[in-house]
């Protein structure tokens, strides 16, 4: 957490921040200095146009879209779910559980699945099935880039652009992976608080990682090439498994992206854009993260006090959901 060098920093450019350290149930505080240059956009250099074009939303066209999703309503929360074109089972499980619209009485919550183009010999058949599913549920948005893990940064930019273009009146959005358990009631009523209007400005929370370092081994799922990101540490960012942000931040992140060299890890990329904006991710709790990025055995009352838990296949999610629905009355 120590900043080794802050060259040419003026006193008025330094803010004193207090952030919690994760520990075994104990609260530790760390005071550290973070440099927030004023007029950061002016000091940053624009990314080369050929590099930015790779991730720019304007490069890709819509195959499937739901432009009227927010026309007649302003959701308090809209769930933005990146998913593989082939993963119909995950989409159906989410529709029946935490992604079910109308789940929280009196709170408007929307749902959109984001996909790219299918690959392989079965791509035409998969595309036809996806279009049929889209007509049935009206909750799929697709652009014409190849859908792959390494293209998650493109998909994240697509999500931000869709929000800024078609749903700017929503209060909050949540980007969440398909293999997650989500406690929507706790998120809406405890973390965000429906009574708090308008939405918090420049707000983003999730599993905050403040001490991340690039992994240079090509065998790692999170491999970061040195030529793509030469620094030894990452700025604070939120795990891509699930994070929540004020929708007004989407347009600002898109603007900041013009100053950030693309990297293949979407949550790191988002953290770099936040750094340009001078926005720090907020912790969901002083004591422990409510966004769990480790797999946990299901316990109804423990899960009732968390927002997310990872490692839930469609069958596992459907299996526990009926029992979890009792939590509000028994925990």
Short mmCIF file of C-alpha atoms in Angstrom, two decimals:
data_model
loop_
_atom_site.label_atom_id
_atom_site.label_comp_id
_atom_site.label_asym_id
_atom_site.label_seq_id
_atom_site.Cartn_x
_atom_site.Cartn_y
_atom_site.Cartn_z
CA UNK A 1 0.00 0.00 0.00
CA UNK A 2 3.00 2.31 0.29
CA UNK A 3 3.50 4.66 -2.58
CA UNK A 4 7.19 4.54 -3.34
CA UNK A 5 7.49 7.77 -5.27
CA UNK A 6 5.33 10.81 -5.82
CA UNK A 7 7.40 13.03 -8.05
CA UNK A 8 6.42 16.64 -8.61
CA UNK A 9 3.44 16.41 -6.28
CA UNK A 10 2.17 19.62 -4.75
CA UNK A 11 0.66 19.65 -1.28
CA UNK A 12 -2.75 20.65 -2.56
CA UNK A 13 -2.79 17.58 -4.86
CA UNK A 14 -2.60 15.14 -1.96
CA UNK A 15 -5.59 13.76 -0.11
CA UNK A 16 -5.41 11.75 3.08
CA UNK A 17 -7.52 8.62 2.91
CA UNK A 18 -8.36 5.96 5.48
CA UNK A 19 -9.18 2.52 4.17
CA UNK A 20 -9.77 -0.75 6.02
CA UNK A 21 -7.46 -3.72 5.68
CA UNK A 22 -8.93 -7.17 5.45
CA UNK A 23 -8.11 -9.13 8.60
CA UNK A 24 -9.47 -11.98 10.72
CA UNK A 25 -12.59 -10.21 11.90
CA UNK A 26 -10.58 -7.22 13.22
CA UNK A 27 -10.68 -3.73 11.80
CA UNK A 28 -7.34 -2.29 10.85
CA UNK A 29 -6.87 1.11 9.36
CA UNK A 30 -4.24 2.18 6.95
CA UNK A 31 -3.52 5.81 6.19
CA UNK A 32 -1.95 6.30 2.83
CA UNK A 33 -1.39 9.03 0.32
CA UNK A 34 -2.98 9.01 -3.09
CA UNK A 35 -2.22 11.50 -5.78
CA UNK A 36 -5.25 12.83 -7.63
CA UNK A 37 -3.98 15.22 -10.31
CA UNK A 38 -6.37 17.99 -11.16
CA UNK A 39 -7.62 18.21 -14.72
CA UNK A 40 -6.51 14.62 -15.20
CA UNK A 41 -7.91 14.35 -18.70
CA UNK A 42 -5.70 17.20 -19.82
CA UNK A 43 -2.59 15.61 -18.29
CA UNK A 44 -3.27 12.16 -19.70
CA UNK A 45 -2.43 11.28 -23.26
CA UNK A 46 -5.12 9.96 -25.55
CA UNK A 47 -4.78 6.30 -26.48
CA UNK A 48 -3.67 5.71 -30.05
CA UNK A 49 -6.75 5.60 -32.26
CA UNK A 50 -6.01 2.12 -33.63
CA UNK A 51 -5.78 0.75 -30.07
CA UNK A 52 -8.90 2.53 -28.85
CA UNK A 53 -10.83 1.32 -31.88
CA UNK A 54 -10.51 -2.26 -30.62
CA UNK A 55 -12.59 -1.51 -27.53
CA UNK A 56 -14.64 1.46 -28.72
CA UNK A 57 -18.39 0.73 -28.66
CA UNK A 58 -18.75 2.56 -31.98
CA UNK A 59 -16.61 -0.09 -33.69
CA UNK A 60 -19.27 -2.76 -33.29
CA UNK A 61 -22.88 -2.89 -34.41
CA UNK A 62 -25.91 -4.33 -32.64
CA UNK A 63 -27.22 -7.70 -33.78
CA UNK A 64 -29.79 -7.86 -30.97
CA UNK A 65 -30.86 -4.91 -28.85
CA UNK A 66 -33.49 -3.81 -26.34
CA UNK A 67 -33.50 -0.03 -26.87
CA UNK A 68 -36.91 0.41 -25.22
CA UNK A 69 -36.08 -1.48 -22.02
CA UNK A 70 -36.03 1.71 -19.93
CA UNK A 71 -38.29 3.87 -22.10
CA UNK A 72 -41.36 3.61 -19.89
CA UNK A 73 -39.60 3.13 -16.57
CA UNK A 74 -36.54 4.27 -14.65
CA UNK A 75 -35.20 1.21 -12.84
CA UNK A 76 -33.74 1.61 -9.39
CA UNK A 77 -31.32 -1.18 -10.36
CA UNK A 78 -30.54 -2.82 -13.67
CA UNK A 79 -28.62 -6.10 -13.72
CA UNK A 80 -26.03 -6.29 -16.51
CA UNK A 81 -25.03 -9.92 -17.04
CA UNK A 82 -22.26 -10.86 -19.49
CA UNK A 83 -22.81 -14.42 -20.68
CA UNK A 84 -21.63 -16.82 -23.38
CA UNK A 85 -24.05 -17.25 -26.30
CA UNK A 86 -24.24 -20.99 -25.60
CA UNK A 87 -25.09 -20.64 -21.91
CA UNK A 88 -28.90 -20.88 -22.09
CA UNK A 89 -29.01 -22.87 -18.83
CA UNK A 90 -27.41 -20.03 -16.87
CA UNK A 91 -29.75 -17.44 -18.36
CA UNK A 92 -32.84 -19.53 -17.55
CA UNK A 93 -31.66 -20.17 -13.97
CA UNK A 94 -31.05 -16.46 -13.41
CA UNK A 95 -34.49 -15.58 -14.83
CA UNK A 96 -36.06 -17.90 -12.25
CA UNK A 97 -33.96 -16.72 -9.27
CA UNK A 98 -32.11 -13.48 -8.54
CA UNK A 99 -32.71 -12.04 -11.99
CA UNK A 100 -36.48 -12.35 -11.87
CA UNK A 101 -38.04 -8.98 -12.55
CA UNK A 102 -40.57 -8.11 -9.84
CA UNK A 103 -38.58 -10.00 -7.21
CA UNK A 104 -38.60 -7.05 -4.77
CA UNK A 105 -42.10 -5.55 -4.39
CA UNK A 106 -42.24 -1.86 -5.16
CA UNK A 107 -38.71 -1.72 -6.59
CA UNK A 108 -38.15 -1.63 -10.35
CA UNK A 109 -35.28 -3.93 -11.29
CA UNK A 110 -34.33 -4.67 -14.89
CA UNK A 111 -32.24 -7.44 -16.42
CA UNK A 112 -30.10 -7.57 -19.56
CA UNK A 113 -27.82 -10.39 -20.79
CA UNK A 114 -24.85 -9.30 -22.92
CA UNK A 115 -23.32 -11.54 -25.58
CA UNK A 116 -20.95 -11.38 -28.51
CA UNK A 117 -20.89 -13.59 -31.58
CA UNK A 118 -20.74 -17.39 -31.16
CA UNK A 119 -17.71 -19.19 -32.56
CA UNK A 120 -17.07 -22.57 -34.18
CA UNK A 121 -18.90 -24.85 -36.59
CA UNK A 122 -22.15 -24.59 -34.60
CA UNK A 123 -22.19 -20.80 -34.63
CA UNK A 124 -25.10 -20.44 -37.11
CA UNK A 125 -27.29 -22.85 -35.11
CA UNK A 126 -26.39 -21.11 -31.83
CA UNK A 127 -27.22 -17.70 -33.33
CA UNK A 128 -30.65 -18.86 -34.52
CA UNK A 129 -31.43 -20.25 -31.05
CA UNK A 130 -30.24 -17.03 -29.42
CA UNK A 131 -32.51 -14.94 -31.63
CA UNK A 132 -35.50 -17.16 -30.77
CA UNK A 133 -34.68 -16.79 -27.06
CA UNK A 134 -34.41 -13.03 -27.50
CA UNK A 135 -37.88 -12.84 -29.04
CA UNK A 136 -39.27 -14.86 -26.13
CA UNK A 137 -37.68 -12.96 -23.22
CA UNK A 138 -36.67 -9.55 -24.61
CA UNK A 139 -33.59 -9.41 -22.39
CA UNK A 140 -30.60 -10.12 -24.68
CA UNK A 141 -28.25 -7.55 -26.21
CA UNK A 142 -25.63 -8.65 -28.74
CA UNK A 143 -22.91 -6.91 -30.71
CA UNK A 144 -20.77 -8.29 -33.52
CA UNK A 145 -17.48 -9.04 -31.74
CA UNK A 146 -16.32 -12.59 -31.03
CA UNK A 147 -17.45 -13.72 -27.60
CA UNK A 148 -14.43 -14.89 -25.59
CA UNK A 149 -12.83 -14.47 -22.16
CA UNK A 150 -10.13 -12.23 -23.61
CA UNK A 151 -12.80 -9.95 -25.04
CA UNK A 152 -14.47 -9.21 -21.71
CA UNK A 153 -13.09 -5.67 -21.79
CA UNK A 154 -14.98 -5.08 -25.05
CA UNK A 155 -18.12 -6.52 -23.45
CA UNK A 156 -17.73 -4.23 -20.44
CA UNK A 157 -17.43 -1.19 -22.71
CA UNK A 158 -20.55 -2.39 -24.50
CA UNK A 159 -22.40 -2.56 -21.16
CA UNK A 160 -21.35 0.98 -20.20
CA UNK A 161 -22.33 2.35 -23.61
CA UNK A 162 -25.74 0.65 -23.54
CA UNK A 163 -26.43 2.10 -20.09
CA UNK A 164 -25.41 5.62 -21.08
CA UNK A 165 -27.42 5.44 -24.31
CA UNK A 166 -30.56 3.49 -23.46
CA UNK A 167 -30.96 3.59 -19.68
CA UNK A 168 -29.46 6.83 -18.29
CA UNK A 169 -32.45 7.33 -15.99
CA UNK A 170 -31.70 4.23 -13.90
CA UNK A 171 -30.22 4.84 -10.46
CA UNK A 172 -27.78 1.93 -10.22
CA UNK A 173 -26.42 -0.87 -12.38
CA UNK A 174 -24.77 -4.10 -11.36
CA UNK A 175 -22.39 -6.00 -13.57
CA UNK A 176 -22.50 -9.60 -12.38
CA UNK A 177 -21.22 -12.93 -13.69
CA UNK A 178 -23.53 -15.86 -14.36
CA UNK A 179 -21.93 -18.20 -11.79
CA UNK A 180 -22.91 -15.98 -8.85
CA UNK A 181 -25.43 -16.14 -6.03
CA UNK A 182 -26.96 -12.68 -5.58
CA UNK A 183 -28.94 -11.52 -2.56
CA UNK A 184 -30.97 -8.83 -4.30
CA UNK A 185 -32.98 -7.86 -1.22
CA UNK A 186 -29.88 -7.14 0.87
CA UNK A 187 -28.24 -5.23 -1.98
CA UNK A 188 -31.29 -3.05 -2.65
CA UNK A 189 -32.44 -2.37 0.91
CA UNK A 190 -29.19 -2.40 2.91
CA UNK A 191 -26.30 -1.47 0.62
CA UNK A 192 -28.04 0.92 -1.79
CA UNK A 193 -31.15 1.87 0.23
CA UNK A 194 -34.17 2.68 -1.92
CA UNK A 195 -34.93 5.66 0.35
CA UNK A 196 -31.70 7.33 -0.72
CA UNK A 197 -32.50 9.39 -3.81
CA UNK A 198 -31.02 10.58 -6.04
CA UNK A 199 -28.35 7.92 -6.56
CA UNK A 200 -24.98 8.43 -4.91
CA UNK A 201 -22.68 10.31 -7.28
CA UNK A 202 -19.58 8.57 -8.68
CA UNK A 203 -20.41 5.50 -6.59
CA UNK A 204 -18.96 2.05 -7.18
CA UNK A 205 -18.66 -0.84 -4.75
CA UNK A 206 -17.95 -4.55 -4.77
CA UNK A 207 -15.07 -6.72 -3.62
CA UNK A 208 -12.41 -4.00 -3.47
CA UNK A 209 -8.86 -5.10 -4.25
CA UNK A 210 -6.40 -2.43 -3.18
CA UNK A 211 -3.15 -4.42 -3.33
CA UNK A 212 -3.36 -6.17 -6.70
CA UNK A 213 -0.24 -7.03 -8.68
CA UNK A 214 0.10 -8.22 -12.29
CA UNK A 215 0.60 -11.93 -12.81
CA UNK A 216 3.32 -12.45 -15.37
CA UNK A 217 3.04 -16.23 -15.79
CA UNK A 218 1.44 -17.15 -19.11
CA UNK A 219 -0.17 -20.13 -17.37
CA UNK A 220 -2.29 -17.85 -15.18
CA UNK A 221 -5.90 -17.11 -16.06
CA UNK A 222 -5.12 -13.53 -15.03
CA UNK A 223 -1.92 -13.21 -17.07
CA UNK A 224 -0.99 -9.60 -17.77
CA UNK A 225 1.72 -9.08 -20.43
CA UNK A 226 4.35 -6.58 -19.39
CA UNK A 227 4.08 -4.73 -22.69
CA UNK A 228 0.36 -4.22 -22.04
CA UNK A 229 0.85 -3.06 -18.44
CA UNK A 230 4.46 -2.48 -17.30
CA UNK A 231 3.66 -1.22 -13.78
CA UNK A 232 4.27 -3.45 -10.73
CA UNK A 233 0.94 -2.74 -9.02
CA UNK A 234 -2.66 -2.10 -10.00
CA UNK A 235 -4.71 0.85 -8.79
CA UNK A 236 -7.62 -0.05 -6.47
CA UNK A 237 -10.32 -1.88 -8.41
CA UNK A 238 -13.39 -4.05 -7.86
CA UNK A 239 -13.52 -7.74 -8.70
CA UNK A 240 -15.28 -8.36 -11.99
CA UNK A 241 -17.38 -11.12 -10.43
CA UNK A 242 -19.92 -8.52 -9.34
CA UNK A 243 -19.89 -4.78 -8.72
CA UNK A 244 -22.50 -2.03 -8.39
CA UNK A 245 -22.20 1.54 -9.62
CA UNK A 246 -24.28 4.65 -10.11
CA UNK A 247 -25.47 4.77 -13.71
CA UNK A 248 -24.22 8.34 -14.07
CA UNK A 249 -20.70 6.95 -13.77
CA UNK A 250 -21.07 4.95 -17.01
CA UNK A 251 -20.72 7.96 -19.30
CA UNK A 252 -17.71 9.23 -17.34
CA UNK A 253 -15.99 5.84 -17.57
CA UNK A 254 -16.53 5.81 -21.33
CA UNK A 255 -14.89 9.23 -21.54
CA UNK A 256 -11.99 8.13 -19.34
CA UNK A 257 -11.44 5.02 -21.47
CA UNK A 258 -10.04 7.22 -24.24
CA UNK A 259 -7.03 7.84 -22.00
CA UNK A 260 -6.45 4.22 -20.92
CA UNK A 261 -4.53 1.68 -22.97
CA UNK A 262 -6.66 -1.47 -23.39
CA UNK A 263 -5.75 -4.48 -21.26
CA UNK A 264 -7.36 -7.93 -21.45
CA UNK A 265 -8.60 -8.06 -17.83
CA UNK A 266 -11.84 -6.10 -17.66
CA UNK A 267 -11.86 -5.38 -13.93
CA UNK A 268 -8.28 -4.05 -14.08
CA UNK A 269 -9.24 -1.93 -17.07
CA UNK A 270 -12.19 -0.48 -15.18
CA UNK A 271 -9.88 0.30 -12.25
CA UNK A 272 -7.53 2.18 -14.58
CA UNK A 273 -10.47 4.22 -15.90
CA UNK A 274 -11.54 4.99 -12.32
CA UNK A 275 -8.00 6.16 -11.61
CA UNK A 276 -8.20 8.64 -14.50
CA UNK A 277 -11.43 9.98 -13.00
CA UNK A 278 -10.00 10.17 -9.48
CA UNK A 279 -12.77 7.86 -8.22
CA UNK A 280 -12.00 5.28 -5.54
CA UNK A 281 -14.14 2.14 -5.16
CA UNK A 282 -16.00 2.15 -1.86
CA UNK A 283 -15.95 -0.77 0.52
CA UNK A 284 -19.33 -2.33 1.17
CA UNK A 285 -18.61 -2.72 4.89
CA UNK A 286 -15.96 -1.61 7.35
CA UNK A 287 -15.71 -5.11 8.81
CA UNK A 288 -15.75 -7.51 5.88
CA UNK A 289 -16.69 -7.51 2.23
CA UNK A 290 -20.33 -8.22 1.50
CA UNK A 291 -19.23 -9.30 -1.98
CA UNK A 292 -17.65 -12.70 -1.45
CA UNK A 293 -15.24 -13.83 -4.15
CA UNK A 294 -14.57 -17.22 -2.56
CA UNK A 295 -16.77 -20.28 -2.87
CA UNK A 296 -18.80 -20.94 0.30
CA UNK A 297 -21.02 -23.79 1.43
CA UNK A 298 -24.62 -22.65 1.47
CA UNK A 299 -25.99 -21.52 4.83
CA UNK A 300 -29.29 -19.67 4.68
CA UNK A 301 -28.72 -17.13 7.44
CA UNK A 302 -25.08 -16.47 6.53
CA UNK A 303 -26.04 -15.85 2.91
CA UNK A 304 -28.81 -13.51 4.06
CA UNK A 305 -26.10 -11.10 5.29
CA UNK A 306 -24.04 -11.16 2.07
CA UNK A 307 -24.58 -9.64 -1.37
CA UNK A 308 -22.76 -12.15 -3.59
CA UNK A 309 -21.13 -15.56 -3.38
CA UNK A 310 -19.27 -17.13 -6.27
CA UNK A 311 -19.27 -20.67 -7.60
CA UNK A 312 -22.97 -21.28 -8.33
CA UNK A 313 -23.79 -23.38 -11.37
CA UNK A 314 -27.35 -23.17 -12.74
CA UNK A 315 -28.41 -26.41 -11.04
CA UNK A 316 -26.83 -25.42 -7.73
CA UNK A 317 -28.46 -21.99 -7.84
CA UNK A 318 -31.90 -23.43 -8.54
CA UNK A 319 -31.40 -26.01 -5.77
CA UNK A 320 -30.74 -23.46 -2.99
CA UNK A 321 -33.00 -20.63 -4.15
CA UNK A 322 -36.27 -22.03 -2.77
CA UNK A 323 -34.71 -22.47 0.66
CA UNK A 324 -33.11 -19.00 0.55
CA UNK A 325 -36.50 -17.40 -0.08
CA UNK A 326 -37.32 -18.28 3.55
CA UNK A 327 -34.39 -16.25 4.91
CA UNK A 328 -36.33 -13.00 5.24
CA UNK A 329 -38.72 -14.65 7.69
CA UNK A 330 -36.39 -17.02 9.56
CA UNK A 331 -33.00 -15.26 9.93
#
